[in-house]
Amino acid sequence: MVSHARPGQSRREKLPASGRTALQWRRQLHPSFCWTLHSQIKLGRIFGIDIGLHYSWFVIAFLIAFSLAAHFRQIRSDWSSPAVWSAAVITAILFFVALLLHELAHSLVAKSRGLNVRAITLFALGGVSQIESEPQDARSEFWIAIVGPLTSLIIGVICIWIARMSGGSLRTEAPTPVSAVLLWLGYINLGLAVFNMIPGYPLDGGRILRSILWWVSGNAQRATRWASRVGQVVGFLFILFGLYRFFAGGNFGGLWLAFIGWFLLDAARSSYLQTGLVADLRGHKVADLMQRDCPTVPGYLSLRDFVDEYLLHNAGGCFLVTQDSRVVGLVTPVQTRGVPREAWDQTSVQSIMRPLSKLVAVAPEMPADKAIELMSRENVNQLAVIADGKLQGIFSRSQLLRFIQLSAERQSQTHDRAA
């Protein structure tokens, strides 16, 4: 399974604000910045794109290797254990190489269309390309989406062709480990190509559907809304079918389908919410949302005093650290949580702050949606807003949370009055 981390769309009127906690708002906001998985293990760079693994990759790689070993024992009981396990491990590795090529195809086409691609991460359900901005036209969206399934199709056809040339047959058992590996890779890549053409947003097929709806309607937001709804329906059907398979004796395979359905349902819903946030933010600048009067705290203060005297009595998400009446850095609750409580008395605020010189800076006139892309690209929670060499305020995710909540509450009140 593959996905692409790009802005999506939502309908705010479907999301009444009543009864929502700060935790729920934060959970909604997280995928809206970038529905993505960050890699914990870096493998290198290809064409300027970071390649990495998420920890969940090892789980699925382990399961695939064991499943393949059982499969190869079944089709060729005369193979030795070293041959079986060698074929299984090599096949599992080549399968993820094929997934990487699938994602590279997406990323390279995106780069050719002027989009910035930050990284590719392989995880339990396949791979995800972190494309940092939205295509500017339906044609770009179409080609970025369709090139992945085409790549898998080509890989599948080539593998099956080489297997047949080396003595394998589509109807009989593979005579050698090489032909067995190639046949399995061929079939699984053909299956991957077909699966990704299912119109379940944000699968490739869903994005192809979105590009067609975008071209027909001329409205990217409306197209995303329709594609997201179809994606949610597809995800729900996967869950139902997976549960049916499980209770009908499908065991792990049924649960796996249900899990994929849950993944699709959640990803489609996140994309649905995401586009609404981006649409709401269009027309707003950083200056409209930044926190201007940030609380200040002296750098010499201990963390114990900071928590007791400032943090517990202020709803702000960040504090400016001062030294000799000058702002020298920024401290947030996140940095505080990184220090053990028993060390709070011996730790000063200045020792854990982020120096002002190391904060990513933006101008007040920057569009808010561009600031979000920058925060996602730099993997930061705050931006320093600088004008004429002076700090004007802080643009943070907590400010965006408040903006979303207030926007939803206003729309809810408007609908209540209209009703």
Short mmCIF file of C-alpha atoms in Angstrom, two decimals:
data_model
loop_
_atom_site.label_atom_id
_atom_site.label_comp_id
_atom_site.label_asym_id
_atom_site.label_seq_id
_atom_site.Cartn_x
_atom_site.Cartn_y
_atom_site.Cartn_z
CA MET A 1 0.00 0.00 0.00
CA VAL A 2 1.26 3.46 -0.80
CA SER A 3 0.21 6.94 0.11
CA HIS A 4 1.39 10.47 -0.50
CA ALA A 5 1.53 13.10 2.19
CA ARG A 6 -0.09 16.15 0.65
CA PRO A 7 -2.73 18.61 1.74
CA GLY A 8 -6.31 17.38 1.44
CA GLN A 9 -9.74 18.81 2.13
CA SER A 10 -12.62 18.86 4.62
CA ARG A 11 -16.03 20.35 5.22
CA ARG A 12 -16.03 22.31 8.42
CA GLU A 13 -19.82 22.34 8.69
CA LYS A 14 -19.76 18.61 9.33
CA LEU A 15 -17.56 19.08 12.38
CA PRO A 16 -19.48 20.80 15.20
CA ALA A 17 -17.20 22.09 17.91
CA SER A 18 -19.33 21.19 20.92
CA GLY A 19 -17.95 18.50 23.20
CA ARG A 20 -14.43 18.51 21.75
CA THR A 21 -11.46 18.42 24.05
CA ALA A 22 -8.05 19.91 23.39
CA LEU A 23 -6.72 16.39 22.86
CA GLN A 24 -9.27 15.75 20.12
CA TRP A 25 -8.39 18.99 18.38
CA ARG A 26 -4.72 18.13 18.56
CA ARG A 27 -5.38 14.71 17.08
CA GLN A 28 -7.24 16.31 14.17
CA LEU A 29 -4.54 18.88 13.61
CA HIS A 30 -1.70 16.40 13.51
CA PRO A 31 -2.67 14.72 10.22
CA SER A 32 -3.62 18.05 8.76
CA PHE A 33 -0.06 19.23 8.92
CA CYS A 34 1.17 16.20 7.09
CA TRP A 35 -0.32 12.74 7.11
CA THR A 36 2.99 10.98 7.24
CA LEU A 37 5.27 8.62 9.03
CA HIS A 38 8.73 9.80 9.92
CA SER A 39 11.52 7.28 9.45
CA GLN A 40 13.57 6.24 12.47
CA ILE A 41 16.33 4.59 10.42
CA LYS A 42 17.97 6.55 7.60
CA LEU A 43 19.15 4.50 4.64
CA GLY A 44 20.56 7.32 2.51
CA ARG A 45 19.49 9.68 -0.25
CA ILE A 46 18.43 9.02 -3.83
CA PHE A 47 18.00 11.95 -6.23
CA GLY A 48 18.10 14.27 -3.23
CA ILE A 49 15.30 12.38 -1.43
CA ASP A 50 15.86 10.93 2.04
CA ILE A 51 15.13 7.20 2.21
CA GLY A 52 14.30 5.62 5.56
CA LEU A 53 12.53 2.91 7.50
CA HIS A 54 9.84 3.16 10.13
CA TYR A 55 10.15 0.64 12.97
CA SER A 56 6.93 -1.06 11.84
CA TRP A 57 8.75 -2.14 8.67
CA PHE A 58 10.65 -4.81 10.60
CA VAL A 59 7.41 -6.39 11.79
CA ILE A 60 5.97 -6.80 8.30
CA ALA A 61 9.34 -7.83 6.84
CA PHE A 62 9.56 -10.57 9.47
CA LEU A 63 6.01 -11.76 8.72
CA ILE A 64 6.58 -11.71 4.96
CA ALA A 65 9.79 -13.73 5.27
CA PHE A 66 8.08 -16.40 7.40
CA SER A 67 5.04 -16.51 5.10
CA LEU A 68 7.26 -16.90 2.06
CA ALA A 69 9.24 -19.66 3.72
CA ALA A 70 6.00 -21.57 4.32
CA HIS A 71 4.92 -20.88 0.74
CA PHE A 72 8.19 -22.11 -0.80
CA ARG A 73 8.14 -25.26 1.37
CA GLN A 74 4.64 -25.96 0.10
CA ILE A 75 5.41 -25.60 -3.59
CA ARG A 76 8.84 -27.31 -3.43
CA SER A 77 9.10 -29.82 -0.61
CA ASP A 78 12.39 -31.10 -2.08
CA TRP A 79 14.25 -27.83 -1.34
CA SER A 80 16.65 -27.72 1.56
CA SER A 81 16.02 -25.40 4.50
CA PRO A 82 18.88 -23.04 3.51
CA ALA A 83 17.40 -22.76 0.00
CA VAL A 84 13.91 -22.08 1.37
CA TRP A 85 15.06 -19.39 3.81
CA SER A 86 17.46 -17.79 1.34
CA ALA A 87 14.67 -17.51 -1.21
CA ALA A 88 12.26 -16.14 1.41
CA VAL A 89 14.63 -13.47 2.74
CA ILE A 90 15.80 -12.37 -0.71
CA THR A 91 12.21 -12.18 -1.93
CA ALA A 92 11.16 -10.06 1.07
CA ILE A 93 14.04 -7.65 0.48
CA LEU A 94 13.30 -7.40 -3.26
CA PHE A 95 9.62 -6.80 -2.48
CA PHE A 96 10.53 -3.70 -0.49
CA VAL A 97 12.93 -2.63 -3.23
CA ALA A 98 9.96 -2.80 -5.61
CA LEU A 99 7.92 -0.68 -3.16
CA LEU A 100 10.76 1.83 -3.03
CA LEU A 101 10.83 2.01 -6.86
CA HIS A 102 7.05 2.56 -6.80
CA GLU A 103 7.47 5.50 -4.42
CA LEU A 104 10.49 6.85 -6.27
CA ALA A 105 8.39 6.99 -9.42
CA HIS A 106 5.81 9.14 -7.60
CA SER A 107 8.50 11.36 -6.15
CA LEU A 108 10.47 11.90 -9.34
CA VAL A 109 7.38 12.85 -11.31
CA ALA A 110 6.39 15.21 -8.47
CA LYS A 111 9.85 16.82 -8.58
CA SER A 112 9.59 17.17 -12.35
CA ARG A 113 6.32 19.06 -11.77
CA GLY A 114 8.03 21.52 -9.44
CA LEU A 115 7.00 19.94 -6.12
CA ASN A 116 9.43 19.40 -3.28
CA VAL A 117 9.78 15.83 -2.03
CA ARG A 118 11.28 15.55 1.42
CA ALA A 119 11.56 11.83 2.03
CA ILE A 120 10.31 8.31 1.34
CA THR A 121 9.54 6.10 4.32
CA LEU A 122 8.90 2.36 4.16
CA PHE A 123 6.57 1.13 6.88
CA ALA A 124 4.24 -1.77 7.74
CA LEU A 125 1.71 -1.08 4.97
CA GLY A 126 4.17 -0.21 2.23
CA GLY A 127 5.66 3.20 1.57
CA VAL A 128 4.80 6.88 1.81
CA SER A 129 6.25 9.76 -0.20
CA GLN A 130 6.37 13.02 1.74
CA ILE A 131 5.41 15.49 -0.98
CA GLU A 132 5.30 18.84 0.73
CA SER A 133 2.80 20.78 -1.36
CA GLU A 134 -0.28 20.32 -3.47
CA PRO A 135 -0.08 19.91 -7.27
CA GLN A 136 -1.17 23.08 -9.01
CA ASP A 137 -3.30 21.38 -11.64
CA ALA A 138 -5.28 18.20 -12.25
CA ARG A 139 -2.85 16.95 -14.90
CA SER A 140 0.08 16.97 -12.46
CA GLU A 141 -2.03 15.14 -9.87
CA PHE A 142 -2.98 12.50 -12.46
CA TRP A 143 0.56 11.75 -13.59
CA ILE A 144 2.02 11.77 -10.07
CA ALA A 145 -0.64 9.26 -8.99
CA ILE A 146 -0.70 6.90 -11.98
CA VAL A 147 3.06 6.48 -12.38
CA GLY A 148 3.23 4.34 -9.22
CA PRO A 149 0.84 1.59 -10.38
CA LEU A 150 2.45 1.73 -13.83
CA THR A 151 5.86 1.12 -12.23
CA SER A 152 4.54 -1.86 -10.25
CA LEU A 153 2.90 -3.22 -13.41
CA ILE A 154 6.15 -2.97 -15.36
CA ILE A 155 8.14 -4.61 -12.55
CA GLY A 156 5.59 -7.43 -12.35
CA VAL A 157 5.63 -8.10 -16.09
CA ILE A 158 9.45 -8.07 -16.23
CA CYS A 159 9.76 -10.48 -13.28
CA ILE A 160 7.28 -12.97 -14.76
CA TRP A 161 8.92 -12.73 -18.19
CA ILE A 162 12.41 -13.41 -16.75
CA ALA A 163 11.01 -16.30 -14.68
CA ARG A 164 9.50 -17.90 -17.76
CA MET A 165 12.70 -17.38 -19.75
CA SER A 166 14.65 -19.11 -16.96
CA GLY A 167 12.42 -22.19 -17.07
CA GLY A 168 9.52 -21.21 -14.84
CA SER A 169 5.92 -21.71 -15.84
CA LEU A 170 2.74 -19.91 -14.90
CA ARG A 171 0.92 -23.23 -14.49
CA THR A 172 3.54 -25.51 -12.91
CA GLU A 173 5.79 -25.37 -9.88
CA ALA A 174 8.88 -23.19 -10.15
CA PRO A 175 11.86 -25.47 -10.88
CA THR A 176 14.50 -23.27 -9.19
CA PRO A 177 14.63 -20.82 -6.28
CA VAL A 178 15.37 -18.00 -8.74
CA SER A 179 12.26 -18.64 -10.81
CA ALA A 180 10.18 -19.03 -7.63
CA VAL A 181 11.37 -15.65 -6.35
CA LEU A 182 10.73 -13.96 -9.68
CA LEU A 183 7.27 -15.47 -10.09
CA TRP A 184 6.21 -14.39 -6.60
CA LEU A 185 7.59 -10.88 -7.15
CA GLY A 186 5.84 -10.72 -10.51
CA TYR A 187 2.46 -11.69 -9.13
CA ILE A 188 2.71 -9.50 -6.03
CA ASN A 189 3.68 -6.44 -8.07
CA LEU A 190 0.79 -7.03 -10.46
CA GLY A 191 -1.45 -7.33 -7.42
CA LEU A 192 0.02 -4.14 -5.99
CA ALA A 193 -0.70 -2.30 -9.23
CA VAL A 194 -4.31 -3.49 -9.27
CA PHE A 195 -4.83 -2.81 -5.56
CA ASN A 196 -3.53 0.74 -5.79
CA MET A 197 -5.94 1.47 -8.64
CA ILE A 198 -8.89 0.94 -6.26
CA PRO A 199 -10.55 4.39 -6.02
CA GLY A 200 -9.98 4.63 -2.29
CA TYR A 201 -8.48 7.99 -1.44
CA PRO A 202 -5.60 8.42 -0.59
CA LEU A 203 -4.52 5.34 -2.58
CA ASP A 204 -3.23 6.06 -6.06
CA GLY A 205 -6.59 5.13 -7.55
CA GLY A 206 -8.29 7.61 -5.25
CA ARG A 207 -5.90 10.34 -6.32
CA ILE A 208 -6.49 9.48 -9.96
CA LEU A 209 -10.23 9.77 -9.27
CA ARG A 210 -9.58 13.11 -7.56
CA SER A 211 -7.62 14.40 -10.56
CA ILE A 212 -10.43 13.43 -12.94
CA LEU A 213 -13.07 15.07 -10.71
CA TRP A 214 -10.81 18.10 -10.41
CA TRP A 215 -10.48 18.32 -14.21
CA VAL A 216 -14.24 17.92 -14.71
CA SER A 217 -15.37 20.32 -11.96
CA GLY A 218 -12.47 22.75 -12.05
CA ASN A 219 -12.53 22.80 -8.24
CA ALA A 220 -9.75 21.00 -6.36
CA GLN A 221 -11.46 21.25 -2.96
CA ARG A 222 -14.73 19.81 -4.21
CA ALA A 223 -12.86 17.01 -5.99
CA THR A 224 -10.97 16.15 -2.80
CA ARG A 225 -14.20 16.12 -0.82
CA TRP A 226 -15.81 13.66 -3.25
CA ALA A 227 -12.69 11.48 -3.49
CA SER A 228 -12.36 11.41 0.30
CA ARG A 229 -15.96 10.27 0.68
CA VAL A 230 -15.38 7.47 -1.81
CA GLY A 231 -12.20 6.55 0.09
CA GLN A 232 -14.12 6.33 3.36
CA VAL A 233 -16.72 4.07 1.74
CA VAL A 234 -13.98 1.83 0.31
CA GLY A 235 -12.26 1.65 3.69
CA PHE A 236 -15.53 0.73 5.40
CA LEU A 237 -16.17 -2.02 2.83
CA PHE A 238 -12.67 -3.40 3.43
CA ILE A 239 -13.39 -3.57 7.15
CA LEU A 240 -16.67 -5.39 6.60
CA PHE A 241 -15.15 -7.84 4.12
CA GLY A 242 -12.14 -8.45 6.37
CA LEU A 243 -14.33 -9.21 9.37
CA TYR A 244 -16.49 -11.50 7.24
CA ARG A 245 -13.38 -13.37 6.07
CA PHE A 246 -12.13 -13.65 9.64
CA PHE A 247 -15.34 -15.15 11.02
CA ALA A 248 -15.65 -17.37 7.93
CA GLY A 249 -12.28 -18.95 8.68
CA GLY A 250 -9.93 -16.53 6.96
CA ASN A 251 -7.99 -16.04 10.21
CA PHE A 252 -5.10 -13.56 9.94
CA GLY A 253 -5.87 -12.68 6.31
CA GLY A 254 -9.30 -11.39 7.26
CA LEU A 255 -7.95 -9.29 10.12
CA TRP A 256 -5.27 -7.90 7.81
CA LEU A 257 -7.92 -6.76 5.32
CA ALA A 258 -9.90 -5.16 8.15
CA PHE A 259 -6.76 -3.38 9.32
CA ILE A 260 -6.09 -2.06 5.82
CA GLY A 261 -9.70 -0.87 5.69
CA TRP A 262 -9.28 0.95 9.00
CA PHE A 263 -6.09 2.55 7.65
CA LEU A 264 -7.90 3.73 4.51
CA LEU A 265 -10.88 5.01 6.49
CA ASP A 266 -8.68 7.02 8.83
CA ALA A 267 -6.41 8.32 6.07
CA ALA A 268 -9.37 9.41 3.91
CA ARG A 269 -10.98 11.15 6.88
CA SER A 270 -7.69 12.88 7.75
CA SER A 271 -7.30 14.11 4.17
CA TYR A 272 -10.92 15.27 4.27
CA LEU A 273 -10.23 17.34 7.39
CA GLN A 274 -6.90 18.50 6.06
CA THR A 275 -8.17 20.31 3.03
CA GLY A 276 -10.71 22.18 5.12
CA LEU A 277 -7.92 23.51 7.31
CA VAL A 278 -5.89 24.61 4.29
CA ALA A 279 -8.99 26.25 2.78
CA ASP A 280 -9.76 28.06 6.05
CA LEU A 281 -6.21 29.34 6.26
CA ARG A 282 -6.09 30.70 2.73
CA GLY A 283 -6.27 34.46 2.88
CA HIS A 284 -4.74 34.54 6.36
CA LYS A 285 -1.18 35.61 7.02
CA VAL A 286 1.19 34.67 9.79
CA ALA A 287 0.54 38.04 11.43
CA ASP A 288 -3.16 37.16 11.74
CA LEU A 289 -2.51 34.05 13.80
CA MET A 290 0.76 34.62 15.62
CA GLN A 291 0.98 35.12 19.36
CA ARG A 292 2.11 38.72 19.85
CA ASP A 293 2.36 39.17 23.60
CA CYS A 294 4.29 36.07 24.53
CA PRO A 295 4.96 35.65 28.28
CA THR A 296 8.59 36.16 29.24
CA VAL A 297 10.57 34.24 31.82
CA PRO A 298 14.09 34.97 33.14
CA GLY A 299 16.67 32.46 31.99
CA TYR A 300 18.19 31.94 35.45
CA LEU A 301 14.90 30.56 36.84
CA SER A 302 14.85 26.89 37.81
CA LEU A 303 12.46 24.54 36.05
CA ARG A 304 10.65 23.97 39.35
CA ASP A 305 9.90 27.68 39.73
CA PHE A 306 9.12 27.99 36.02
CA VAL A 307 6.49 25.25 36.21
CA ASP A 308 4.99 26.48 39.50
CA GLU A 309 5.00 30.21 38.79
CA TYR A 310 4.51 30.38 35.00
CA LEU A 311 3.53 27.17 33.28
CA LEU A 312 0.66 26.22 35.60
CA HIS A 313 -0.85 29.69 35.45
CA ASN A 314 -0.57 30.47 31.75
CA ALA A 315 -2.37 28.81 28.83
CA GLY A 316 0.32 29.83 26.35
CA GLY A 317 2.24 27.10 24.59
CA CYS A 318 5.59 28.92 24.61
CA PHE A 319 7.54 31.41 26.70
CA LEU A 320 10.27 33.83 25.69
CA VAL A 321 13.44 33.50 27.73
CA THR A 322 15.15 36.77 28.68
CA GLN A 323 18.66 37.58 29.82
CA ASP A 324 19.65 41.14 30.75
CA SER A 325 16.30 42.34 29.35
CA ARG A 326 17.02 40.73 25.97
CA VAL A 327 15.09 37.86 24.41
CA VAL A 328 17.57 35.02 23.95
CA GLY A 329 15.42 31.96 23.37
CA LEU A 330 12.16 30.07 23.58
CA VAL A 331 11.01 27.40 26.03
CA THR A 332 7.93 25.18 25.77
CA PRO A 333 6.33 22.47 27.92
CA VAL A 334 7.90 19.88 25.61
CA GLN A 335 11.41 20.83 26.72
CA THR A 336 10.30 20.73 30.35
CA ARG A 337 8.96 17.20 30.01
CA GLY A 338 12.35 16.08 28.74
CA VAL A 339 13.93 16.73 32.13
CA PRO A 340 13.34 14.34 35.09
CA ARG A 341 11.37 15.96 37.93
CA GLU A 342 14.13 15.27 40.44
CA ALA A 343 16.47 17.45 38.34
CA TRP A 344 14.12 20.45 38.06
CA ASP A 345 15.66 22.32 40.98
CA GLN A 346 19.14 22.06 39.51
CA THR A 347 18.17 22.85 35.91
CA SER A 348 17.71 26.41 34.66
CA VAL A 349 15.28 27.50 31.98
CA GLN A 350 18.16 28.85 29.90
CA SER A 351 19.86 25.44 29.82
CA ILE A 352 16.92 23.78 28.04
CA MET A 353 15.63 26.65 25.87
CA ARG A 354 15.93 26.81 22.11
CA PRO A 355 18.19 29.78 21.31
CA LEU A 356 16.48 32.47 19.27
CA SER A 357 19.23 32.22 16.65
CA LYS A 358 18.29 28.58 16.01
CA LEU A 359 14.56 29.17 15.53
CA VAL A 360 13.19 29.10 12.00
CA ALA A 361 12.18 32.67 11.20
CA VAL A 362 9.42 33.96 8.91
CA ALA A 363 8.02 37.35 7.99
CA PRO A 364 4.59 38.51 9.25
CA GLU A 365 3.36 38.74 5.65
CA MET A 366 3.96 35.05 4.89
CA PRO A 367 0.70 33.18 4.03
CA ALA A 368 -0.38 30.95 6.90
CA ASP A 369 -0.65 27.83 4.73
CA LYS A 370 2.94 28.33 3.53
CA ALA A 371 4.06 28.66 7.15
CA ILE A 372 2.42 25.29 7.88
CA GLU A 373 4.34 23.70 5.01
CA LEU A 374 7.55 25.20 6.40
CA MET A 375 6.84 23.84 9.88
CA SER A 376 6.22 20.39 8.43
CA ARG A 377 9.34 20.53 6.28
CA GLU A 378 11.55 21.67 9.17
CA ASN A 379 9.72 19.42 11.69
CA VAL A 380 9.24 22.26 14.20
CA ASN A 381 6.30 23.38 16.33
CA GLN A 382 7.05 27.11 16.40
CA LEU A 383 8.28 29.76 14.02
CA ALA A 384 9.82 33.07 15.09
CA VAL A 385 8.10 36.00 13.36
CA ILE A 386 10.74 38.62 12.59
CA ALA A 387 10.30 42.08 11.04
CA ASP A 388 12.96 44.82 10.81
CA GLY A 389 15.30 42.62 12.80
CA LYS A 390 12.94 42.43 15.78
CA LEU A 391 10.87 39.60 17.15
CA GLN A 392 7.20 40.37 16.51
CA GLY A 393 5.68 37.17 17.85
CA ILE A 394 5.54 33.37 17.67
CA PHE A 395 3.59 31.36 15.09
CA SER A 396 2.88 27.96 16.64
CA ARG A 397 0.75 24.86 16.24
CA SER A 398 -1.08 25.75 19.44
CA GLN A 399 -2.20 29.01 17.78
CA LEU A 400 -3.49 26.99 14.84
CA LEU A 401 -5.42 24.74 17.19
CA ARG A 402 -7.18 27.78 18.61
CA PHE A 403 -7.90 29.08 15.12
CA ILE A 404 -9.48 25.76 14.09
CA GLN A 405 -11.59 25.57 17.22
CA LEU A 406 -12.83 29.16 16.92
CA SER A 407 -13.56 28.67 13.21
CA ALA A 408 -15.62 25.53 13.87
CA GLU A 409 -17.48 27.22 16.74
CA ARG A 410 -18.38 30.20 14.55
CA GLN A 411 -19.68 27.95 11.79
CA SER A 412 -21.63 25.87 14.30
CA GLN A 413 -23.27 29.02 15.70
CA THR A 414 -24.06 30.24 12.18
CA HIS A 415 -25.77 26.98 11.32
CA ASP A 416 -27.70 27.01 14.60
CA ARG A 417 -29.04 30.47 13.84
CA ALA A 418 -29.89 29.47 10.28
CA ALA A 419 -31.79 26.44 11.60
#
